[in-house]
Amino acid sequence: MRMLIKDTLREIRKSLGRFFSIFAIVAIGVAFFAGVKASAPIMKSTADSYFDDYNLMDIRLLSTLGFTEDDVKEIRAIPGVKGLFATHTLDVLVKQNTQEYVMKVLTLPDNLDPNNPDYMNQAVLIEGRLPENENECVIEAGKISHFDADIGTVLTLNSGTDDELSDVLKTTELTVVGKVNNPYYLSYQKGSSNIGSGSISGYLMIPESAFDQDIYTDIYLTIDNVKELNSYDDNYFDVIDPITDQLEALGKVRSKIRSEDVKNSAYHAYVDGWNAFYTSKNEADQQLAEAQKTLDRSFVDLMQGSADLDQQKRDFDLQIADAKRQLRDGRMQIANAWSTYDQQVLAFEKQKSEALAQIQDALDQVDEAKAKRQELVGNQEQLKLALSNPAMSEVEKQMAMAQLEQVEAGIAEIDESLADLEIPVDEVMSQLNEGEQQLLAGKAEIQQNEAALDQTEKELNKQIDDANQQFRDAQQTLDDGWTAYDKGVDELAKNRRITDEQLLDAMEELENAEADILEIEDCEWFVLDRESHYSYMDYGSAADRMGAIAEVFPLFFFLVAALICLTTMTRMVDEQRGTIGTLKALGYSKVKIAVKYLCYAFLSSFGGSVVGVLIGFAVFPTVIYTAWNIMYELPPVQLQFIPSFALQASLAAILITLGATIAAVYKELMETPALLMRPKAPKNGKRVFLERIPLIWKHLSFSKKVTVRNLIRYKKRFFMTVIGISGCTALLVAGFGIQDSIGDIVPKQFEEIQNYQVNIEFEKNLNVVEKEDIMKTVEQFSHVNDTMEIAQYNGTIDVKGKEQSVTIIVPTDVDRFKEFVSLRTRRSHTPVEITDDGAVISEKLANDLGVGIGDLIECENSDDLVKKIKVVGIVENYVGHYLYMSEAGYKATYGFTSKATNLFVKTDSTESQVEENLGNHITKIDGVSSVVFYSGTADSFADTIKSLGFVVVVLVISAALLAFVVLYNLTNVNISERIREIATIKVLGFYDNEVSTYVFRENLILSFIGAIAGLVLGTLLHRLIMSIAELDSVMFGRTILLQSYVLSVIITMFFSWLVAKVMHHKLKTIPMVESLKSVE
Amino acid sequence: MGSFIEFKDVKKIYKMGEVEIPALAGVDFQIKKGEFVVIAGASGAGKSTILNILGGMDSPTSGEIIVDGAKISDFNAKELTAYRRYDIGFVFQFYNLVQNLTVVENVELATEICHDPLDVLETVTNVGLFDRRDNFPAQLSGGEQQRVAIARALAKNPKLLLCDEPTGALDYNTGKAILKLLQDTCRQQNMTVIVITHNLALAPMGDKVIRVKSGRIASITENETPTPVESIEW
């Protein structure tokens, strides 16, 4: 026996390469098996100790009507209850930048001592400090949380419902003072909410004292003696379940008491509601009717006004015509007067000139007479002088006396005529003056008349102008009246619509309130243990999925390990034929001979197992845990040694190796020593199928012929290599495929399926008109191509016991909706129609629910109504769950008329500058509650997913390891088996390269066959990994790009080539003298 | 006629750690073209070393070897390979056929890599295996396999046919037949044939018999009248 051990040890020293190839493959197989298998339990136990360290609640109590102090007292009295924290939770909306987030509000008790049993779901402070008063909060410090804000930011909280948040919280403005983690939430998926976007983006922690409510909404409990237990184990629930039962029993009693009051007040509220409804309906009707009446009245007034105005215009026109006629007559008379005047003037002038002529004549006669008298007077003087002259003879005196008498008579005559002449001049002159005076008077009269007429005309014109102005004013007033009337009509129509809508709302609400009251009677407590806790279940199922991989994945490595051990040991036994024969001839028993090989196999596999277990337990759980931690927020892994897995893996590996050894040895041991000492009859050469096709066969060189025959001759090697290499390629395909499939999601979801880029959420309680106004405003912005109003509700669906949020979308126009979202099947891209008899659902949801077209699903809408809906179509979708219904379909299902809640907007640019601009504009519009740009969502999603590239690296490294071990082993076995042949062809004068080709062509071909098989295997593996790693609300693609297949094959062949390169040296050193040795 | 092959003070010393083991301690001999030479000696006498060095599988530690005017003792590995490829025909004790190739293919294995091969089928016919040409080695007897090996060596049309214990694994009669084939080939084709054997009984059939002992030449005997194989008994 001692000799045998010695022999074994020597054997190992002699064939270290072989020993280590078994060692290595066993190590790899065991490492994979134990390591991957241990990952799931390690994930769970690490999570559990995190839960324990930060005192995660064991049981959470909820009541539809909240808890009173009395309830709390009763609960604390239950034996086994260790800690109790009666508190409030609340979902709120927080607006940050342009986006609105749904946040869960968690509370911190007054006593923040970590050892306080009543301090549950303790905050793990990462940055800053914990809140010290009710104006402060801490937020989640997530590496991938949706919501982030700097310390010092003031957050404004909003209830997201009709209720005022200030009814519940003392303050709604909170300053962020720190960032924390919390065992209550492990992942960025935090479940669903009834408000806002429907899924919880993050959490806030505030002091319990910040709540201003007597009634508690939540009670958290911890239970005695469960910390030591792993909460993912059944025995944890053995302790928890009895307490859960007691709590449920208590709940039945307490909830009855609690509901009595509430039910009564609710009924009163219901009745009041109807009263209020009718009151407001009557009021509204009255108001509307009054408004109508006013409008009608103003219509009549306006019509009357128009008619009056027309009449006035007509009358006025008549008056004016009359006045104008009179004016014309006056003008005519004046014209006549003027012409008469002119004639009179003419006549007067004539008369005047005649009279003046007469006067002139008369004056001339006077002048003449005066001159004559002058002359006569002169004569008289001379005569008188002459008479006075004494010297004058009387004759002469007589004569002079006679002459004087004559002259004096002449003078008298002239004086007489002169007296006669003077009278007519004055008369004429006075007559003329009188005539002239008359004329002037006539002229003045005419001018006066004319002036009077002008005045009249001026007045008339003014009158006309004034009248026209008045008419215009009157018309203006009338026009204004009509505009006001039209406006009034529009207003009334709008008000009617608004009122109708409001009334419909109110009525539907009341109609449903009746059902609500019935529901109040069902009021109960919900006793939720950790199996109802989202993060616990989420992480648990992640670990379970990992466990599922662990069931399949390592088996493959074991299979390869088994094959490698078998070929290697077979070869070893073959080589030792002579020795076996000798030992047998010397009288050693079969068992004793076999022991040497079994020892050899045991030592190598045991050694490999030990190393494999050590490496496996250290590497794989760390790698896998870290990979999962991309999505979860957990402290570093706590490695542990799991003896059962170590034993399982090692035993399996050792047994497989020993089994393979026994199989190899058995055949030899059965032969007689004599036969064994003779060289083994070489295996028969065999003709292969290819030889029957001379066309190909003839053209093959001898070495290719050898290759072809060898391939078929050594089946074990064939399978070992093909399986091993196919595994390598499969890992590569899966690795690259993961990238392809995941990389696919973002462009497919956000470019191909969702054709809109922006989603605007209206504030609640906007009326139809206000929504339309927002739509019109948005449409006017640049870069906006199209918009559509959509009713978007947050529903929940129970998917295998886990509540998942779904987005219910009811488009206002089913046909136009196609321009915004491509509803199509994934494979054939056949368009899917939304019909009125059910809902079109997204593919992932259908898969998770396991339903097909025609099946019924149960979906709760945002009003907590749970209804059954028929699936009428299944559409391609990657991110989120969607349920598309027509307006009629929604009404038929839920009894409510859907109303637009959101506005989908198509833009022509997703550049950040453009979006930022647009976002600023949109948020400024009144009535917009939040804006989501999908390019941002797409980016952050792409980032999350990119981190999964880590998995790819692990897969590629595993692939390389596998390829090297398999190919190295194959080549080793191949070379040692054919050493004589190789030496011979070297002797025959083959150059080194020719020798390499001669040997390695086989490897390359096998690798290639393996690689091709690996493509198929890889596709399957990829599907498996995808379905296991898939997130709840995200459907990973199943596509593997052609280049990934090609790349996988190329890399596999590269590994193969690399091994050939390394082994080339080994070939070079094979001594030719080997050819001279006898066959062993 | 000058010597075709010449060994001049050829030494081969293997070093095993500190210890030097001389396999050849200075060997001199000459062989003429077309001679049938038997190199005989006990196991470990050094005959295999001579064969290895002459066959280009190994290089001497010192000394000169000239084959057909070429000083092969100075050849590097690549030149040695070419030398084996074009100048040497090798017949092994255990035939060393490629199990996966038929008779014809095994011969083709050699002819495919040399410059001026003989016709494969003719060569196979010449060694008397025409009927078995499409059989695999495993389907042939030992003698037949050795014939294939000889055909493979001859088909290369080498300058020198080196045979390492060609009858070592064969029974008496078959061995005789093989030796006859070799002798006939030598005579008919004027081929230089060197047979290495531990069986001194074969010595009389050679034109020249070189006896090796402890790494040295014990004697070189020229046989004016070589005995035909048929009349040799052992």
PDB file of C-alpha atoms in Angstrom, chain A residues 350-443:
ATOM      1  CA  LYS A 350     -80.536 156.838 -64.262  1.00  0.00           C
ATOM      2  CA  GLN A 351     -82.969 159.112 -62.411  1.00  0.00           C
ATOM      3  CA  LYS A 352     -80.159 160.544 -60.439  1.00  0.00           C
ATOM      4  CA  SER A 353     -78.091 161.356 -63.432  1.00  0.00           C
ATOM      5  CA  GLU A 354     -81.121 162.883 -65.130  1.00  0.00           C
ATOM      6  CA  ALA A 355     -81.927 164.922 -62.072  1.00  0.00           C
ATOM      7  CA  LEU A 356     -78.353 165.970 -61.743  1.00  0.00           C
ATOM      8  CA  ALA A 357     -78.357 167.005 -65.381  1.00  0.00           C
ATOM      9  CA  GLN A 358     -81.460 169.088 -64.798  1.00  0.00           C
ATOM     10  CA  ILE A 359     -79.912 170.608 -61.766  1.00  0.00           C
ATOM     11  CA  GLN A 360     -76.755 171.276 -63.733  1.00  0.00           C
ATOM     12  CA  ASP A 361     -78.897 172.939 -66.354  1.00  0.00           C
ATOM     13  CA  ALA A 362     -80.679 174.880 -63.703  1.00  0.00           C
ATOM     14  CA  LEU A 363     -77.404 175.814 -62.075  1.00  0.00           C
ATOM     15  CA  ASP A 364     -76.007 176.785 -65.419  1.00  0.00           C
ATOM     16  CA  GLN A 365     -79.111 178.980 -65.945  1.00  0.00           C
ATOM     17  CA  VAL A 366     -78.619 180.477 -62.489  1.00  0.00           C
ATOM     18  CA  ASP A 367     -74.946 181.000 -63.170  1.00  0.00           C
ATOM     19  CA  GLU A 368     -75.886 182.521 -66.499  1.00  0.00           C
ATOM     20  CA  ALA A 369     -78.567 184.663 -64.862  1.00  0.00           C
ATOM     21  CA  LYS A 370     -76.148 185.604 -62.087  1.00  0.00           C
ATOM     22  CA  ALA A 371     -73.517 186.515 -64.598  1.00  0.00           C
ATOM     23  CA  LYS A 372     -76.042 188.566 -66.538  1.00  0.00           C
ATOM     24  CA  ARG A 373     -77.182 190.238 -63.260  1.00  0.00           C
ATOM     25  CA  GLN A 374     -73.513 190.892 -62.422  1.00  0.00           C
ATOM     26  CA  GLU A 375     -73.189 192.503 -65.806  1.00  0.00           C
ATOM     27  CA  LEU A 376     -76.407 194.439 -65.214  1.00  0.00           C
ATOM     28  CA  VAL A 377     -75.294 195.477 -61.734  1.00  0.00           C
ATOM     29  CA  GLY A 378     -72.036 196.679 -63.302  1.00  0.00           C
ATOM     30  CA  ASN A 379     -73.996 198.632 -65.832  1.00  0.00           C
ATOM     31  CA  GLN A 380     -76.238 200.041 -63.171  1.00  0.00           C
ATOM     32  CA  GLU A 381     -73.153 201.207 -61.187  1.00  0.00           C
ATOM     33  CA  GLN A 382     -71.708 202.829 -64.269  1.00  0.00           C
ATOM     34  CA  LEU A 383     -74.981 204.462 -65.060  1.00  0.00           C
ATOM     35  CA  LYS A 384     -75.374 205.629 -61.464  1.00  0.00           C
ATOM     36  CA  LEU A 385     -71.872 207.028 -61.585  1.00  0.00           C
ATOM     37  CA  ALA A 386     -72.481 208.638 -64.855  1.00  0.00           C
ATOM     38  CA  LEU A 387     -75.702 210.257 -63.544  1.00  0.00           C
ATOM     39  CA  SER A 388     -73.943 211.505 -60.470  1.00  0.00           C
ATOM     40  CA  ASN A 389     -71.586 213.238 -62.867  1.00  0.00           C
ATOM     41  CA  PRO A 390     -72.726 216.841 -63.001  1.00  0.00           C
ATOM     42  CA  ALA A 391     -71.116 217.475 -66.186  1.00  0.00           C
ATOM     43  CA  MET A 392     -73.546 215.277 -67.947  1.00  0.00           C
ATOM     44  CA  SER A 393     -76.095 216.655 -70.132  1.00  0.00           C
ATOM     45  CA  GLU A 394     -79.706 216.004 -69.414  1.00  0.00           C
ATOM     46  CA  VAL A 395     -80.276 214.468 -72.611  1.00  0.00           C
ATOM     47  CA  GLU A 396     -77.596 212.372 -71.814  1.00  0.00           C
ATOM     48  CA  LYS A 397     -79.196 212.221 -68.326  1.00  0.00           C
ATOM     49  CA  GLN A 398     -82.471 211.113 -69.670  1.00  0.00           C
ATOM     50  CA  MET A 399     -80.994 208.717 -71.909  1.00  0.00           C
ATOM     51  CA  ALA A 400     -78.879 207.431 -68.976  1.00  0.00           C
ATOM     52  CA  MET A 401     -82.051 207.494 -66.834  1.00  0.00           C
ATOM     53  CA  ALA A 402     -83.844 205.333 -69.317  1.00  0.00           C
ATOM     54  CA  GLN A 403     -81.004 202.957 -69.604  1.00  0.00           C
ATOM     55  CA  LEU A 404     -80.866 202.699 -65.867  1.00  0.00           C
ATOM     56  CA  GLU A 405     -84.465 201.846 -65.668  1.00  0.00           C
ATOM     57  CA  GLN A 406     -84.013 199.216 -68.294  1.00  0.00           C
ATOM     58  CA  VAL A 407     -81.026 197.731 -66.385  1.00  0.00           C
ATOM     59  CA  GLU A 408     -82.922 197.787 -63.143  1.00  0.00           C
ATOM     60  CA  ALA A 409     -85.841 196.017 -64.782  1.00  0.00           C
ATOM     61  CA  GLY A 410     -83.417 193.392 -66.160  1.00  0.00           C
ATOM     62  CA  ILE A 411     -82.054 192.909 -62.719  1.00  0.00           C
ATOM     63  CA  ALA A 412     -85.447 192.447 -61.232  1.00  0.00           C
ATOM     64  CA  GLU A 413     -86.402 190.004 -63.956  1.00  0.00           C
ATOM     65  CA  ILE A 414     -83.226 188.022 -63.315  1.00  0.00           C
ATOM     66  CA  ASP A 415     -83.796 188.094 -59.580  1.00  0.00           C
ATOM     67  CA  GLU A 416     -87.292 186.854 -60.156  1.00  0.00           C
ATOM     68  CA  SER A 417     -86.162 183.956 -62.384  1.00  0.00           C
ATOM     69  CA  LEU A 418     -83.417 183.288 -59.942  1.00  0.00           C
ATOM     70  CA  ALA A 419     -85.933 182.957 -57.204  1.00  0.00           C
ATOM     71  CA  ASP A 420     -87.924 180.671 -59.439  1.00  0.00           C
ATOM     72  CA  LEU A 421     -84.873 178.572 -60.303  1.00  0.00           C
ATOM     73  CA  GLU A 422     -83.524 177.770 -56.817  1.00  0.00           C
ATOM     74  CA  ILE A 423     -86.514 175.633 -55.467  1.00  0.00           C
ATOM     75  CA  PRO A 424     -86.212 172.386 -57.705  1.00  0.00           C
ATOM     76  CA  VAL A 425     -82.513 171.710 -56.811  1.00  0.00           C
ATOM     77  CA  ASP A 426     -83.153 171.095 -53.198  1.00  0.00           C
ATOM     78  CA  GLU A 427     -86.222 169.135 -53.992  1.00  0.00           C
ATOM     79  CA  VAL A 428     -84.377 166.911 -56.413  1.00  0.00           C
ATOM     80  CA  MET A 429     -81.508 166.491 -54.111  1.00  0.00           C
ATOM     81  CA  SER A 430     -83.743 165.500 -51.289  1.00  0.00           C
ATOM     82  CA  GLN A 431     -85.639 163.222 -53.625  1.00  0.00           C
ATOM     83  CA  LEU A 432     -82.377 161.656 -54.703  1.00  0.00           C
ATOM     84  CA  ASN A 433     -81.218 161.279 -51.181  1.00  0.00           C
ATOM     85  CA  GLU A 434     -84.455 159.689 -50.296  1.00  0.00           C
ATOM     86  CA  GLY A 435     -84.137 157.293 -53.265  1.00  0.00           C
ATOM     87  CA  GLU A 436     -80.605 156.449 -52.277  1.00  0.00           C
ATOM     88  CA  GLN A 437     -81.642 155.930 -48.733  1.00  0.00           C
ATOM     89  CA  GLN A 438     -84.377 153.591 -49.880  1.00  0.00           C
ATOM     90  CA  LEU A 439     -81.934 151.606 -51.950  1.00  0.00           C
ATOM     91  CA  LEU A 440     -79.511 151.264 -49.128  1.00  0.00           C
ATOM     92  CA  ALA A 441     -82.288 150.164 -46.865  1.00  0.00           C
ATOM     93  CA  GLY A 442     -83.340 147.574 -49.487  1.00  0.00           C
ATOM     94  CA  LYS A 443     -79.777 146.290 -49.771  1.00  0.00           C
TER      95      LYS A 443
END
